[in-house]
């Protein structure tokens, strides 16, 4: 099959919910994981880039870097009530991620909340690289 | 799931011996029936209960309640006691919703008295009690007030006009755990949670207007001031974003320090630290603060609920708090293990404390009947009032189940379901539902859960808790 798989898809869990995200680079993987997480929380349709925020996380290995990164995103989305139009990700160090996020403050009418996410977990966490493509599976507590 | 060696002990008890997997320090004791055990075996929850049995310093068995289902690290419906000196504390053993719990409120109204104005009442509650998912709550705490809430819990709310004096004592730990350390709660956690105080939240949180369907123990029911056909209200909520962030912060911290303490675990989400370590003590101080926030939150909800009832009926209508229990918590308690009195930290993850009659922790009004326990069922089915029994103290560190227990995933629950159709079906059964989100209803349909009556049969017959009353819903408010 030549068809490329979606950048993310939702996964089933007996109590909660997860997602599988892909990316050609680690930057892309981290961005797509963030987009997947946000799409669980709200309808991210047509966000405009009126403001920008800097998000940052670090970890002791790739797994904790990803979990800490997604919890950083969750904090911004949940507490500051934001919706993002774009995420520009870089790794200034091996286990540090930095992101310039462009977006706007949420309008409940335009971006209704689907589900409140409590946290991103290590449960059944998978990060792998196959044939030059990154893939991650992440479960969140809702 | 993978094959787990389950030895039936009697009709309601199963054992997984400690030699079933490498690293287990103790047995797993499962409370279940023949019917429920088949459902339990469908997910990873028993493997998770076995993983809990590997925690350093675990005392007695790793316990699984009949409502057990797969969680993160710890199963939901699990209990583990850890030696206070040698043991560990695991934020995952408490969960992301610290002091998620249930409070039950009695009204001076009957089912017939509410029925004629049910729609008006449910609409009013939906307006007055915010779900807080899309918008902020109605209580605006000042920056210097949040730390006081974190120490005083429900009492701060009552002192500031969000409750009645009688509410104060009628909660586990009188609505405030001692040892709360607001300075161990991150600014992020405070920022995330403060605007949400007095809000229900989403997921499985809800508020139900119910009536007493059956009374099984008239003495205990009388002590709680409830009788057949009386209208009661059940509030199920927790510590909102504040508790979620405390857990997130400390799972991250404990993942960093586990190696320092030489702890290796089969699942990273079980991340823990010695109870007596700096990290362990910091977490317990932050957890107590988050628990107190949850009690303050449920107190705020009760306040708005009283407003709604007064608006719809009259100012003569009284709503009295019966009791408030938490089902995600770690508590320092004394228990007799193998004939010896020991100080332990009891992790209750989706499990409720159920102390028997005579225990000094129980408010005087209930001490002769046992601690009230509230077990909410799934939306549209039934909830239960129980009282703790002596066998809970002997076997399960004074603990019992907390709900029906999830059976289907959220996606599976939603599949092929139509919101109008489901709402109509509930209304045909006399149950009105208001929800901020469509998915909130579809994912919490009764089919998604085990049969709560069957779960209660197990804990009642196993002698952990005794049936007092069965409650049936009339109206549901969901996030």
Coordinates of C-alpha atoms in Angstrom, one line a residue:
Chain A
X1 CA 0.0 0.0 0.0
X2 CA 1.3 3.4 -0.9
X3 CA -1.3 5.3 1.0
X4 CA 0.4 7.0 4.0
X5 CA -1.2 6.3 7.3
X6 CA -3.0 9.2 9.1
X7 CA -0.8 11.5 11.3
X8 CA -2.8 10.3 14.3
X9 CA -5.6 8.0 15.2
X10 CA -7.5 7.3 18.5
X11 CA -7.0 4.1 20.4
X12 CA -9.4 2.3 22.7
X13 CA -8.8 1.6 26.4
X14 CA -11.2 -0.1 28.9
X15 CA -11.4 3.1 31.0
X16 CA -9.9 5.9 29.1
X17 CA -8.5 6.8 25.7
X18 CA -5.3 6.9 23.8
X19 CA -3.8 7.8 20.4
X20 CA -1.2 6.6 17.9
X21 CA 0.7 9.3 16.1
X22 CA 3.4 9.3 13.5
X23 CA 6.0 11.6 12.1
X24 CA 8.9 11.6 9.6
X25 CA 11.0 13.4 12.2
X26 CA 11.0 13.5 16.0
X27 CA 9.8 17.1 15.7
X28 CA 6.9 16.0 13.6
X29 CA 6.1 13.2 15.9
X30 CA 6.0 15.5 19.0
X31 CA 3.8 18.0 17.1
X32 CA 1.4 15.3 15.9
X33 CA 1.1 13.8 19.4
X34 CA 0.2 17.3 20.6
X35 CA -2.4 17.7 17.9
X36 CA -3.9 14.3 18.8
X37 CA -4.1 15.2 22.5
X38 CA -5.8 18.5 21.7
X39 CA -8.3 16.9 19.4
X40 CA -9.3 14.6 22.3
X41 CA -10.0 17.7 24.4
X42 CA -11.7 20.0 21.9
X43 CA -12.6 20.6 18.3
X44 CA -9.5 22.4 17.1
X45 CA -11.2 23.6 13.9
X46 CA -9.9 26.8 12.3
X47 CA -7.8 28.3 15.0
X48 CA -6.3 31.7 14.1
X49 CA -2.7 32.6 15.0
X50 CA -3.3 35.8 16.9
X51 CA -0.9 35.2 19.8
X52 CA 2.1 33.1 20.5
X53 CA 3.3 31.1 23.5
X54 CA 6.5 29.3 24.4
X55 CA 6.3 25.8 25.8
X56 CA 9.2 23.7 27.0
X57 CA 9.8 20.3 28.6
X58 CA 12.7 18.0 29.5
X59 CA 13.0 14.4 30.3
X60 CA 15.5 11.8 31.5
X61 CA 14.8 9.6 28.4
X62 CA 12.7 9.8 25.3
X63 CA 9.6 8.4 27.0
X64 CA 9.7 10.9 29.9
X65 CA 10.4 13.7 27.4
X66 CA 7.3 12.9 25.4
X67 CA 5.1 12.5 28.5
X68 CA 6.4 15.7 30.1
X69 CA 6.0 17.5 26.8
X70 CA 2.4 16.4 26.4
X71 CA 1.6 17.3 30.0
X72 CA 3.1 20.8 29.2
X73 CA 0.7 21.1 26.3
X74 CA -2.2 19.9 28.4
X75 CA -1.4 22.5 31.1
X76 CA -1.5 25.3 28.5
X77 CA -4.6 24.1 26.8
X78 CA -6.5 23.4 30.0
X79 CA -5.4 26.3 32.2
X80 CA -4.9 29.1 29.7
X81 CA -7.8 27.9 27.6
X82 CA -5.9 28.1 24.3
X83 CA -6.3 26.5 20.9
X84 CA -3.3 26.3 18.6
X85 CA -3.0 26.9 14.8
X86 CA 0.6 25.8 14.6
X87 CA 3.3 24.3 16.7
X88 CA 7.0 24.9 15.7
X89 CA 9.1 22.3 17.6
X90 CA 12.8 22.1 18.1
X91 CA 15.2 20.1 20.3
X92 CA 17.8 22.5 21.6
X93 CA 19.3 19.6 23.5
X94 CA 18.9 15.8 23.2
X95 CA 16.3 15.6 26.0
X96 CA 14.8 19.0 25.9
X97 CA 11.9 20.1 23.7
X98 CA 10.9 23.7 23.0
X99 CA 7.9 24.9 21.0
X100 CA 6.6 28.2 19.7
X101 CA 2.9 27.8 19.6
X102 CA 0.7 30.1 17.6
X103 CA -3.0 30.3 18.3
X104 CA -5.8 32.1 20.2
X105 CA -7.7 32.0 23.4
X106 CA -10.6 29.6 23.1
X107 CA -14.1 30.7 22.2
X108 CA -16.4 28.0 23.7
X109 CA -18.9 28.4 20.8
X110 CA -16.2 27.9 18.2
X111 CA -14.1 25.3 20.0
X112 CA -16.5 23.3 22.2
X113 CA -14.9 21.0 24.8
X114 CA -15.2 17.3 24.0
X115 CA -13.6 15.7 27.0
X116 CA -11.5 17.0 29.9
X117 CA -8.1 15.2 30.0
X118 CA -6.7 14.8 33.5
X119 CA -3.2 13.8 32.5
X120 CA -1.0 12.1 30.0
X121 CA 0.4 8.7 31.4
X122 CA 3.2 6.2 30.9
X123 CA 0.6 3.4 30.6
X124 CA 1.4 1.2 27.6
X125 CA 3.5 4.0 26.2
X126 CA 5.3 3.1 23.0
X127 CA 7.8 5.1 21.0
X128 CA 9.4 3.4 18.0
X129 CA 11.2 4.2 14.8
X130 CA 10.6 1.9 11.8
X131 CA 11.8 2.5 8.2
X132 CA 12.7 6.1 9.0
X133 CA 9.3 6.9 10.5
X134 CA 8.6 7.6 14.1
X135 CA 5.5 6.2 15.8
X136 CA 4.2 6.8 19.4
X137 CA 1.2 5.3 21.3
X138 CA 0.1 7.3 24.3
X139 CA -2.8 6.9 26.7
X140 CA -4.4 9.7 28.6
X141 CA -6.6 9.7 31.8
X142 CA -10.0 11.3 31.2
Chain B
X1 CA -5.5 -10.9 29.0
X2 CA -2.7 -13.3 29.8
X3 CA -3.6 -16.3 31.8
X4 CA -3.6 -15.6 35.6
X5 CA -3.6 -18.4 38.1
X6 CA -6.8 -17.7 40.1
X7 CA -7.6 -19.9 43.1
X8 CA -11.2 -19.7 44.3
X9 CA -11.2 -19.4 48.1
X10 CA -14.9 -19.3 48.7
X11 CA -17.9 -18.0 46.8
X12 CA -16.7 -14.4 46.8
X13 CA -12.9 -14.6 47.2
X14 CA -10.2 -15.6 44.8
X15 CA -6.5 -15.6 45.4
X16 CA -3.5 -15.1 43.1
X17 CA -0.5 -16.6 45.0
X18 CA 2.6 -14.5 45.3
X19 CA 4.6 -17.1 43.3
X20 CA 2.4 -16.4 40.3
X21 CA 4.9 -13.8 38.9
X22 CA 8.5 -12.8 39.6
X23 CA 8.8 -9.9 41.9
X24 CA 5.5 -10.3 43.7
X25 CA 6.0 -9.8 47.5
X26 CA 2.5 -10.8 48.5
X27 CA -0.7 -12.5 47.3
X28 CA -3.5 -10.8 45.4
X29 CA -6.9 -11.2 47.1
X30 CA -9.8 -10.6 44.6
X31 CA -13.4 -10.1 45.8
X32 CA -15.7 -11.3 43.1
X33 CA -18.5 -13.6 42.0
X34 CA -18.4 -16.3 39.4
X35 CA -20.2 -14.0 37.0
X36 CA -18.1 -10.9 37.6
X37 CA -14.7 -12.7 37.6
X38 CA -15.3 -13.5 33.9
X39 CA -15.7 -9.8 33.1
X40 CA -12.7 -8.9 35.3
X41 CA -10.5 -11.3 33.4
X42 CA -11.2 -9.5 30.1
X43 CA -8.8 -6.7 30.8
X44 CA -5.4 -6.2 32.4
X45 CA -6.7 -5.3 35.9
X46 CA -5.5 -8.5 37.6
X47 CA -2.1 -8.1 36.1
X48 CA -2.0 -4.6 37.5
X49 CA -3.1 -5.9 40.9
X50 CA -0.1 -8.3 40.7
X51 CA 2.2 -5.4 39.7
X52 CA 1.0 -3.6 42.9
X53 CA 2.0 -6.7 44.8
X54 CA 5.6 -5.9 43.9
X55 CA 5.7 -2.5 45.7
X56 CA 8.4 -2.3 48.4
X57 CA 7.0 -2.5 51.9
X58 CA 3.5 -3.8 50.9
X59 CA 1.7 -5.2 54.0
X60 CA -1.0 -7.9 53.6
X61 CA -2.4 -8.8 50.2
X62 CA -2.8 -6.5 47.2
X63 CA -6.6 -6.2 47.1
X64 CA -9.0 -6.2 44.2
X65 CA -12.6 -5.1 44.7
X66 CA -15.5 -6.5 42.5
X67 CA -15.7 -3.3 40.5
X68 CA -12.0 -3.5 39.5
X69 CA -11.1 -2.5 36.0
X70 CA -7.9 -1.6 34.2
X71 CA -6.4 1.7 35.2
X72 CA -2.9 3.3 34.9
X73 CA -0.3 1.5 36.9
X74 CA -2.7 0.7 39.7
X75 CA -6.0 -1.0 38.8
X76 CA -9.2 1.0 39.6
X77 CA -10.8 -0.8 42.5
X78 CA -7.5 -1.7 44.1
X79 CA -6.3 -1.3 47.7
X80 CA -2.7 -1.6 48.9
X81 CA -1.3 -0.9 52.4
X82 CA 2.4 0.0 52.8
X83 CA 4.4 -0.1 56.0
X84 CA 4.9 3.5 57.2
X85 CA 8.6 3.0 57.9
X86 CA 9.7 0.6 55.1
X87 CA 7.0 1.2 52.5
X88 CA 6.5 3.5 49.5
X89 CA 3.9 5.9 48.5
X90 CA 2.8 6.0 44.8
X91 CA 0.9 9.0 43.4
X92 CA -0.5 6.5 40.8
X93 CA -1.9 4.5 43.7
X94 CA -4.1 7.5 44.5
X95 CA -4.7 8.5 40.9
X96 CA -4.9 11.7 38.9
X97 CA -8.2 12.7 40.6
X98 CA -7.0 13.0 44.2
X99 CA -10.0 12.6 46.5
X100 CA -12.5 11.9 43.8
X101 CA -15.4 11.1 46.0
X102 CA -19.1 11.1 46.7
X103 CA -21.3 13.0 49.0
X104 CA -24.9 12.1 49.7
X105 CA -27.5 14.8 50.6
X106 CA -31.0 14.1 51.9
X107 CA -33.9 16.4 51.1
X108 CA -37.2 17.0 52.9
X109 CA -39.0 16.1 49.7
X110 CA -40.6 12.9 48.4
X111 CA -40.4 11.4 45.0
X112 CA -44.0 12.4 44.3
X113 CA -43.3 16.0 45.5
X114 CA -40.4 16.4 43.1
X115 CA -41.9 14.5 40.1
X116 CA -44.2 17.3 39.0
X117 CA -41.4 19.9 38.9
X118 CA -38.5 17.5 37.9
X119 CA -37.8 19.2 34.6
X120 CA -37.7 22.6 36.1
X121 CA -35.5 21.3 38.9
X122 CA -33.0 19.6 36.6
X123 CA -32.8 22.7 34.4
X124 CA -32.2 24.9 37.4
X125 CA -29.5 22.7 38.8
X126 CA -27.8 22.5 35.4
X127 CA -27.8 26.3 35.4
X128 CA -26.6 26.7 39.0
X129 CA -24.1 23.9 39.4
X130 CA -21.4 24.6 36.7
X131 CA -19.8 21.6 35.0
X132 CA -16.7 23.8 34.5
X133 CA -15.4 22.2 31.4
X134 CA -16.1 25.0 28.9
X135 CA -16.3 27.9 31.4
X136 CA -15.0 28.9 34.8
X137 CA -16.8 28.2 38.0
X138 CA -18.8 30.8 40.0
X139 CA -16.6 31.0 43.1
X140 CA -13.8 33.5 42.5
X141 CA -11.0 32.7 45.0
X142 CA -8.5 35.4 45.7
X143 CA -4.8 34.5 45.3
X144 CA -4.2 34.4 49.1
X145 CA -7.3 32.4 49.7
X146 CA -6.4 29.2 47.9
X147 CA -3.7 28.2 50.4
X148 CA -6.3 28.5 53.2
X149 CA -8.7 26.3 51.2
X150 CA -5.9 23.7 50.8
X151 CA -5.4 23.5 54.6
X152 CA -9.0 23.8 55.8
X153 CA -10.9 22.1 53.0
X154 CA -14.7 22.1 53.3
X155 CA -14.5 24.1 56.6
X156 CA -13.1 27.1 54.7
X157 CA -16.1 27.0 52.4
X158 CA -18.6 26.8 55.3
X159 CA -16.9 29.7 57.1
X160 CA -17.1 31.8 53.9
X161 CA -20.8 31.4 53.3
X162 CA -20.8 28.2 51.2
X163 CA -22.4 25.9 53.6
X164 CA -24.1 25.2 56.9
X165 CA -22.3 24.6 60.2
X166 CA -23.7 21.1 60.4
X167 CA -21.9 20.1 57.1
X168 CA -18.5 20.4 58.7
X169 CA -18.3 17.1 60.6
X170 CA -20.2 15.0 58.1
X171 CA -17.3 13.9 55.9
X172 CA -14.4 11.5 56.0
X173 CA -11.6 13.2 58.0
X174 CA -14.2 16.0 58.7
X175 CA -13.5 17.4 55.2
X176 CA -9.9 18.2 55.8
X177 CA -6.9 15.9 56.0
X178 CA -4.2 16.9 58.4
X179 CA -0.7 17.5 57.2
X180 CA -1.6 19.5 54.0
X181 CA 1.4 21.4 52.7
X182 CA 0.2 24.1 50.2
X183 CA 3.8 25.0 49.4
X184 CA 4.3 21.5 48.0
X185 CA 1.5 22.2 45.5
X186 CA 3.0 23.8 42.4
X187 CA 1.8 27.2 41.1
X188 CA 0.7 25.4 38.0
X189 CA -1.6 23.1 40.0
X190 CA -3.1 26.1 41.9
X191 CA -3.5 28.0 38.6
X192 CA -5.2 25.1 36.9
X193 CA -7.6 24.2 39.8
X194 CA -8.5 27.5 41.4
X195 CA -11.1 28.7 38.8
X196 CA -12.7 25.3 38.9
X197 CA -13.7 25.2 42.5
X198 CA -17.4 24.4 42.9
X199 CA -17.6 22.7 39.5
X200 CA -18.5 19.1 38.7
X201 CA -16.0 18.3 35.9
X202 CA -16.5 15.9 33.1
X203 CA -15.8 12.2 32.5
X204 CA -17.7 10.0 35.0
X205 CA -18.5 12.9 37.4
X206 CA -22.1 13.7 37.9
X207 CA -24.8 14.9 40.1
X208 CA -28.0 12.8 40.5
X209 CA -31.4 13.6 42.0
X210 CA -32.5 10.2 43.3
X211 CA -35.2 8.6 45.4
X212 CA -34.9 5.8 48.0
X213 CA -36.1 2.8 46.2
X214 CA -35.6 0.2 48.9
X215 CA -34.5 0.2 52.5
X216 CA -32.5 -2.9 53.6
X217 CA -31.4 -1.8 57.1
X218 CA -33.9 0.5 58.8
X219 CA -31.7 1.2 61.8
X220 CA -28.8 2.5 59.7
X221 CA -31.3 4.3 57.3
X222 CA -32.9 6.0 60.3
X223 CA -29.5 7.1 61.6
X224 CA -28.9 8.7 58.2
X225 CA -32.4 10.2 58.1
X226 CA -33.6 8.5 55.0
X227 CA -36.7 6.4 54.3
X228 CA -38.4 4.9 51.3
X229 CA -39.4 7.4 48.5
X230 CA -37.4 10.2 50.0
X231 CA -35.5 12.3 47.5
X232 CA -31.7 12.4 48.0
X233 CA -28.9 13.9 45.8
X234 CA -25.6 12.3 45.1
X235 CA -22.6 14.4 44.1
X236 CA -19.7 12.7 42.5
X237 CA -16.6 14.9 41.8
X238 CA -13.0 15.4 42.9
X239 CA -10.1 17.8 43.1
X240 CA -10.5 19.0 39.4
X241 CA -7.3 20.3 37.7
X242 CA -5.5 21.0 40.9
X243 CA -5.4 17.3 41.9
X244 CA -4.6 16.2 38.3
X245 CA -1.6 18.6 38.2
X246 CA -0.4 17.5 41.6
X247 CA -0.4 13.9 40.5
X248 CA 1.3 14.8 37.1
X249 CA 4.0 16.7 39.0
X250 CA 4.8 14.0 41.4
X251 CA 4.7 11.1 38.9
X252 CA 7.4 13.0 37.0
X253 CA 9.4 13.7 40.2
X254 CA 9.2 10.1 41.4
X255 CA 10.2 8.8 38.0
X256 CA 13.4 10.8 38.4
X257 CA 14.2 9.6 42.0
X258 CA 13.2 5.9 41.9
X259 CA 16.7 4.8 40.8
X260 CA 18.3 6.8 43.7
X261 CA 16.2 4.6 46.1
X262 CA 17.0 1.4 44.2
X263 CA 13.3 0.9 43.2
X264 CA 12.5 -1.0 40.0
X265 CA 8.9 -1.6 39.0
X266 CA 7.2 -3.4 36.2
X267 CA 5.2 -0.3 35.2
X268 CA 6.4 3.3 35.2
X269 CA 3.0 4.6 36.1
X270 CA 3.5 3.0 39.5
X271 CA 6.3 5.4 40.2
X272 CA 6.9 5.7 43.9
X273 CA 9.3 6.8 46.6
X274 CA 9.8 5.8 50.2
X275 CA 7.1 7.2 52.5
X276 CA 9.8 8.6 54.8
X277 CA 11.8 10.2 52.0
X278 CA 11.7 13.9 51.2
X279 CA 9.8 13.2 47.9
X280 CA 7.4 10.9 49.7
X281 CA 6.6 13.4 52.4
X282 CA 6.3 16.2 49.9
X283 CA 3.8 14.2 47.9
X284 CA 1.7 13.3 50.9
X285 CA 1.6 17.0 51.9
X286 CA 0.5 18.0 48.4
X287 CA -1.9 15.1 48.2
X288 CA -3.6 16.1 51.5
X289 CA -3.9 19.7 50.1
X290 CA -5.5 18.4 46.9
X291 CA -7.8 16.2 48.9
X292 CA -8.9 19.2 50.9
X293 CA -9.5 21.1 47.7
X294 CA -11.8 18.3 46.6
X295 CA -13.8 18.5 49.8
X296 CA -14.1 22.3 49.4
X297 CA -15.2 21.6 45.8
X298 CA -18.0 19.2 46.7
X299 CA -19.0 21.7 49.5
X300 CA -19.3 24.4 46.9
X301 CA -21.4 22.2 44.7
X302 CA -23.7 21.5 47.6
X303 CA -24.1 25.2 48.2
X304 CA -25.3 25.8 44.6
X305 CA -27.5 22.8 44.8
X306 CA -29.3 24.2 47.8
X307 CA -29.9 27.5 45.9
X308 CA -31.4 25.5 43.0
X309 CA -33.8 23.6 45.3
X310 CA -34.9 26.8 47.0
X311 CA -35.6 28.5 43.7
X312 CA -37.7 25.7 42.4
X313 CA -39.5 24.7 45.6
X314 CA -39.5 27.0 48.6
X315 CA -37.1 28.3 51.2
X316 CA -38.6 25.6 53.6
X317 CA -36.9 22.8 51.6
X318 CA -33.9 21.6 53.6
X319 CA -30.9 19.7 52.1
X320 CA -28.9 18.0 54.8
X321 CA -25.5 16.4 54.2
X322 CA -25.5 12.7 55.2
X323 CA -21.8 12.0 54.7
X324 CA -18.9 12.4 52.2
X325 CA -16.5 9.6 51.2
X326 CA -13.4 9.7 49.1
X327 CA -12.4 6.9 46.8
X328 CA -9.0 8.0 45.5
X329 CA -6.7 8.6 48.5
X330 CA -3.7 7.4 50.6
X331 CA -4.4 7.5 54.3
X332 CA -2.2 6.9 57.3
X333 CA -4.1 4.3 59.5
X334 CA -3.5 1.6 62.1
X335 CA -4.5 -1.9 61.2
X336 CA -4.0 -5.3 62.8
X337 CA -1.9 -7.5 60.4
X338 CA -1.1 -11.1 61.4
X339 CA -2.1 -10.3 64.9
X340 CA 0.1 -7.2 65.2
X341 CA -1.1 -3.6 65.2
X342 CA 0.8 -1.7 62.5
X343 CA 0.9 1.8 61.2
X344 CA 0.3 1.7 57.4
X345 CA -0.4 4.0 54.5
X346 CA -3.5 2.6 52.8
X347 CA -3.7 3.5 49.1
X348 CA -7.4 3.4 48.0
X349 CA -7.5 3.7 44.2
X350 CA -11.2 3.5 43.3
X351 CA -12.0 2.0 46.7
X352 CA -13.9 3.5 49.6
X353 CA -13.1 3.4 53.3
X354 CA -15.7 1.2 55.1
X355 CA -15.0 1.3 58.9
X356 CA -17.3 -0.8 61.1
X357 CA -19.5 0.4 64.0
X358 CA -17.6 1.7 67.0
X359 CA -14.7 3.2 65.1
X360 CA -13.8 6.6 66.6
X361 CA -13.2 8.0 63.0
X362 CA -16.9 7.7 62.3
X363 CA -19.1 10.8 63.3
X364 CA -21.1 10.1 66.4
X365 CA -24.4 10.0 64.6
X366 CA -23.3 6.9 62.7
X367 CA -20.9 5.3 65.1
X368 CA -23.4 2.7 66.3
X369 CA -24.3 1.6 62.7
X370 CA -21.0 1.8 60.9
X371 CA -19.5 4.3 58.5
X372 CA -21.8 5.3 55.6
X373 CA -20.4 4.2 52.2
X374 CA -21.9 5.4 48.9
X375 CA -21.5 3.4 45.8
X376 CA -22.7 5.2 42.6
X377 CA -23.9 2.9 39.8
X378 CA -23.9 3.8 36.2
X379 CA -26.1 6.6 34.8
X380 CA -29.8 5.5 34.9
X381 CA -29.3 2.4 37.0
X382 CA -29.0 2.4 40.8
X383 CA -26.7 3.6 43.5
X384 CA -26.2 2.1 47.0
X385 CA -25.9 3.2 50.6
X386 CA -23.9 0.7 52.7
X387 CA -22.2 0.7 56.1
X388 CA -18.8 -0.8 56.9
X389 CA -18.6 -4.2 58.5
X390 CA -16.0 -5.8 60.8
X391 CA -14.7 -8.1 58.1
X392 CA -13.5 -5.1 56.1
X393 CA -11.3 -4.2 59.1
X394 CA -10.0 -7.8 59.3
X395 CA -9.3 -8.3 55.6
X396 CA -9.3 -5.3 53.4
X397 CA -7.8 -2.5 55.6
X398 CA -11.3 -1.2 56.2
X399 CA -12.1 -0.8 52.4
X400 CA -14.8 -1.7 50.0
X401 CA -15.7 -1.0 46.3
X402 CA -16.4 2.4 44.8
X403 CA -18.7 1.9 41.8
X404 CA -20.1 -0.4 39.2
X405 CA -16.8 -0.6 37.3
X406 CA -16.3 0.1 33.7
X407 CA -16.9 -2.8 31.2
X408 CA -16.7 -1.1 27.8
X409 CA -14.2 1.4 26.5
X410 CA -15.6 4.9 25.7
X411 CA -15.4 4.2 21.9
X412 CA -17.2 0.9 22.3
X413 CA -19.8 2.5 24.5
X414 CA -20.5 5.2 21.9
X415 CA -20.6 2.9 18.9
X416 CA -23.9 2.8 17.1
X417 CA -25.5 5.0 19.7
X418 CA -27.6 8.1 18.9
X419 CA -27.9 10.8 21.5
X420 CA -31.6 11.6 20.9
X421 CA -32.5 7.9 21.1
X422 CA -30.5 7.3 24.3
X423 CA -31.9 10.4 25.9
X424 CA -35.5 9.3 25.0
X425 CA -34.9 5.8 26.4
X426 CA -33.7 7.3 29.7
X427 CA -36.7 9.6 29.8
X428 CA -39.1 6.7 29.2
X429 CA -37.6 5.3 32.4
X430 CA -38.4 8.5 34.2
X431 CA -34.8 9.8 34.1
X432 CA -34.0 13.3 32.8
X433 CA -30.4 14.0 31.6
X434 CA -28.6 17.3 31.1
X435 CA -25.1 17.2 29.8
X436 CA -22.6 19.8 28.6
X437 CA -21.3 17.4 26.0
X438 CA -22.9 14.8 23.8
X439 CA -20.1 12.3 24.4
X440 CA -20.6 12.8 28.2
X441 CA -23.9 10.9 27.9
X442 CA -23.0 8.3 25.3
X443 CA -19.8 7.2 27.0
X444 CA -21.5 6.7 30.4
X445 CA -24.5 4.7 29.3
X446 CA -25.4 1.8 31.6
X447 CA -24.2 -0.8 29.1
X448 CA -20.7 0.5 29.5
X449 CA -20.6 -0.6 33.2
X450 CA -20.9 -3.8 35.2
X451 CA -24.1 -4.4 37.1
X452 CA -23.8 -2.4 40.3
X453 CA -26.3 -4.7 42.1
X454 CA -24.0 -7.7 41.4
X455 CA -21.0 -5.7 42.7
X456 CA -22.9 -4.9 45.9
X457 CA -24.0 -8.5 46.3
X458 CA -20.3 -9.5 46.5
X459 CA -19.2 -7.0 49.1
X460 CA -22.4 -7.6 51.2
X461 CA -22.1 -11.3 51.1
X462 CA -18.3 -11.2 51.7
X463 CA -19.1 -9.2 54.8
X464 CA -17.1 -6.1 53.9
X465 CA -20.1 -3.8 54.0
X466 CA -23.8 -4.1 54.6
X467 CA -26.7 -3.0 52.4
X468 CA -28.6 0.0 53.8
X469 CA -30.6 1.4 50.9
X470 CA -30.9 1.3 47.1
X471 CA -31.3 4.6 45.3
X472 CA -32.7 5.1 41.9
X473 CA -32.1 8.2 39.7
X474 CA -34.7 10.7 38.5
X475 CA -32.4 13.3 37.0
X476 CA -28.8 13.4 36.0
X477 CA -26.4 16.4 35.5
X478 CA -23.2 15.5 33.7
X479 CA -20.1 17.4 32.4

